[in-house]
Every structure is written in structure tokens, then in C-alpha cells.
């Protein structure tokens, strides 16, 4: 009787494993990516800090871009003004209701973690910039 029970348990485990494999793995955009050339391929005790340069900001953003692109968006660096980095969310990310959370908890957090010189990350809304420029020109 115990042998029959163990066969049933093994079958159940195999079915659960097959079901999990067929559903695909859910991957957090903030989880370790696992490739050797990625910033997150390090032990928890290892800390990688990069100096604040345009190239390093792009390097960090390149780690997160695949997740934005998968949802129909992207991000671009519009300006680096001292310790302040200005980013623009593009495509679907620019108008998504969750863009504030993506910006703060994803992009800003990762940039400030890897590049400690950054004091602030600002979201640039080009539509508002364009509208304010039109208003100024109209009033002149």
C-alpha cells in the first residue's frame, strides 16, 4: 500500500512540474538577469558602483529596457545636469497609469543604487514642455 501511495505522489509531483514548465517562468524586471555581462551578476556582498557618466546611465538602463520594450515602451536619457538625471518614458510607458511606479521603483531605484553620485532622477514630460513653450510664445 505504501508503494502505491509513493507512485501517486510521484505522479502528482511530475504533473505539477510539467504544468509549471508549460506555464513559463514569471520573471521580475528587478530580479537578477543571470548573464555574465550584466550588472546584476554578482553576489549580494559584492557592490558595483559606477561613476556618473552618460554611458554608465545608459548601461544601467540597458538592463531594464527589455522589460519596458516588452510592454511597448522605452526610456531615454534627455539630460544629465550635475547629479540630476532627466529621463523620458517613451511609447506605451509614457501614458501608462503605472508609469510613476515603474519610474520610481524601477528606473530611479536601480540608477541610484548603481550610480550613488545621482541625487535625483527626474521624469521629463515632453508634451508639457511643448505646451508651456507654445504658451510662452503665444503670450509674447
PDB file of C-alpha atoms in Angstrom, residues 38-104:
ATOM      1  CA  UNK A  38      25.059  42.163 -16.737  1.00  0.00           C
ATOM      2  CA  UNK A  39      25.393  44.390 -13.691  1.00  0.00           C
ATOM      3  CA  UNK A  40      23.350  42.031 -11.510  1.00  0.00           C
ATOM      4  CA  UNK A  41      25.658  39.030 -11.967  1.00  0.00           C
ATOM      5  CA  UNK A  42      27.263  39.369  -8.550  1.00  0.00           C
ATOM      6  CA  UNK A  43      26.947  38.099  -5.020  1.00  0.00           C
ATOM      7  CA  UNK A  44      24.853  40.099  -2.593  1.00  0.00           C
ATOM      8  CA  UNK A  45      28.027  41.180  -0.750  1.00  0.00           C
ATOM      9  CA  UNK A  46      29.653  42.458  -3.955  1.00  0.00           C
ATOM     10  CA  UNK A  47      28.796  46.060  -4.705  1.00  0.00           C
ATOM     11  CA  UNK A  48      29.319  47.619  -8.106  1.00  0.00           C
ATOM     12  CA  UNK A  49      29.363  51.407  -8.148  1.00  0.00           C
ATOM     13  CA  UNK A  50      29.808  53.301 -11.381  1.00  0.00           C
ATOM     14  CA  UNK A  51      30.745  56.960 -11.850  1.00  0.00           C
ATOM     15  CA  UNK A  52      28.050  59.286 -13.184  1.00  0.00           C
ATOM     16  CA  UNK A  53      28.522  59.407 -16.953  1.00  0.00           C
ATOM     17  CA  UNK A  54      26.091  59.248 -19.851  1.00  0.00           C
ATOM     18  CA  UNK A  55      27.487  55.848 -20.863  1.00  0.00           C
ATOM     19  CA  UNK A  56      27.040  54.391 -17.373  1.00  0.00           C
ATOM     20  CA  UNK A  57      23.466  55.684 -17.121  1.00  0.00           C
ATOM     21  CA  UNK A  58      22.741  54.034 -20.475  1.00  0.00           C
ATOM     22  CA  UNK A  59      24.420  50.826 -19.283  1.00  0.00           C
ATOM     23  CA  UNK A  60      22.129  50.655 -16.241  1.00  0.00           C
ATOM     24  CA  UNK A  61      19.050  51.491 -18.327  1.00  0.00           C
ATOM     25  CA  UNK A  62      20.013  48.790 -20.833  1.00  0.00           C
ATOM     26  CA  UNK A  63      19.488  46.267 -18.023  1.00  0.00           C
ATOM     27  CA  UNK A  64      15.855  47.391 -17.663  1.00  0.00           C
ATOM     28  CA  UNK A  65      14.974  48.201 -21.279  1.00  0.00           C
ATOM     29  CA  UNK A  66      13.907  44.671 -22.284  1.00  0.00           C
ATOM     30  CA  UNK A  67      11.087  44.816 -19.743  1.00  0.00           C
ATOM     31  CA  UNK A  68       9.929  48.219 -20.957  1.00  0.00           C
ATOM     32  CA  UNK A  69      10.149  47.177 -24.606  1.00  0.00           C
ATOM     33  CA  UNK A  70       8.144  44.013 -23.869  1.00  0.00           C
ATOM     34  CA  UNK A  71       5.293  46.295 -22.764  1.00  0.00           C
ATOM     35  CA  UNK A  72       5.594  48.574 -25.812  1.00  0.00           C
ATOM     36  CA  UNK A  73       7.709  51.312 -24.239  1.00  0.00           C
ATOM     37  CA  UNK A  74      11.237  52.509 -23.742  1.00  0.00           C
ATOM     38  CA  UNK A  75      13.260  55.116 -21.862  1.00  0.00           C
ATOM     39  CA  UNK A  76      15.774  57.705 -23.000  1.00  0.00           C
ATOM     40  CA  UNK A  77      18.207  59.994 -21.228  1.00  0.00           C
ATOM     41  CA  UNK A  78      17.341  63.579 -22.143  1.00  0.00           C
ATOM     42  CA  UNK A  79      19.870  65.372 -19.948  1.00  0.00           C
ATOM     43  CA  UNK A  80      22.373  64.936 -17.151  1.00  0.00           C
ATOM     44  CA  UNK A  81      22.630  68.148 -15.153  1.00  0.00           C
ATOM     45  CA  UNK A  82      25.224  67.646 -12.427  1.00  0.00           C
ATOM     46  CA  UNK A  83      23.882  64.963 -10.076  1.00  0.00           C
ATOM     47  CA  UNK A  84      20.395  65.133 -11.653  1.00  0.00           C
ATOM     48  CA  UNK A  85      19.430  62.709 -14.435  1.00  0.00           C
ATOM     49  CA  UNK A  86      16.450  63.555 -16.677  1.00  0.00           C
ATOM     50  CA  UNK A  87      14.668  60.612 -18.295  1.00  0.00           C
ATOM     51  CA  UNK A  88      11.775  60.383 -20.734  1.00  0.00           C
ATOM     52  CA  UNK A  89       9.471  57.372 -20.792  1.00  0.00           C
ATOM     53  CA  UNK A  90       8.516  56.643 -24.393  1.00  0.00           C
ATOM     54  CA  UNK A  91       5.815  54.726 -26.204  1.00  0.00           C
ATOM     55  CA  UNK A  92       3.259  52.907 -24.074  1.00  0.00           C
ATOM     56  CA  UNK A  93       5.279  53.671 -20.931  1.00  0.00           C
ATOM     57  CA  UNK A  94       4.745  57.402 -21.403  1.00  0.00           C
ATOM     58  CA  UNK A  95       0.973  57.135 -20.991  1.00  0.00           C
ATOM     59  CA  UNK A  96       0.676  54.051 -18.781  1.00  0.00           C
ATOM     60  CA  UNK A  97      -1.099  54.521 -15.442  1.00  0.00           C
ATOM     61  CA  UNK A  98       1.689  52.516 -13.779  1.00  0.00           C
ATOM     62  CA  UNK A  99       4.472  54.652 -15.241  1.00  0.00           C
ATOM     63  CA  UNK A 100       5.045  56.541 -11.971  1.00  0.00           C
ATOM     64  CA  UNK A 101       5.687  53.265 -10.151  1.00  0.00           C
ATOM     65  CA  UNK A 102       7.890  51.961 -12.980  1.00  0.00           C
ATOM     66  CA  UNK A 103       9.843  55.211 -12.910  1.00  0.00           C
ATOM     67  CA  UNK A 104      10.335  55.467  -9.133  1.00  0.00           C
TER      68      UNK A 104
END
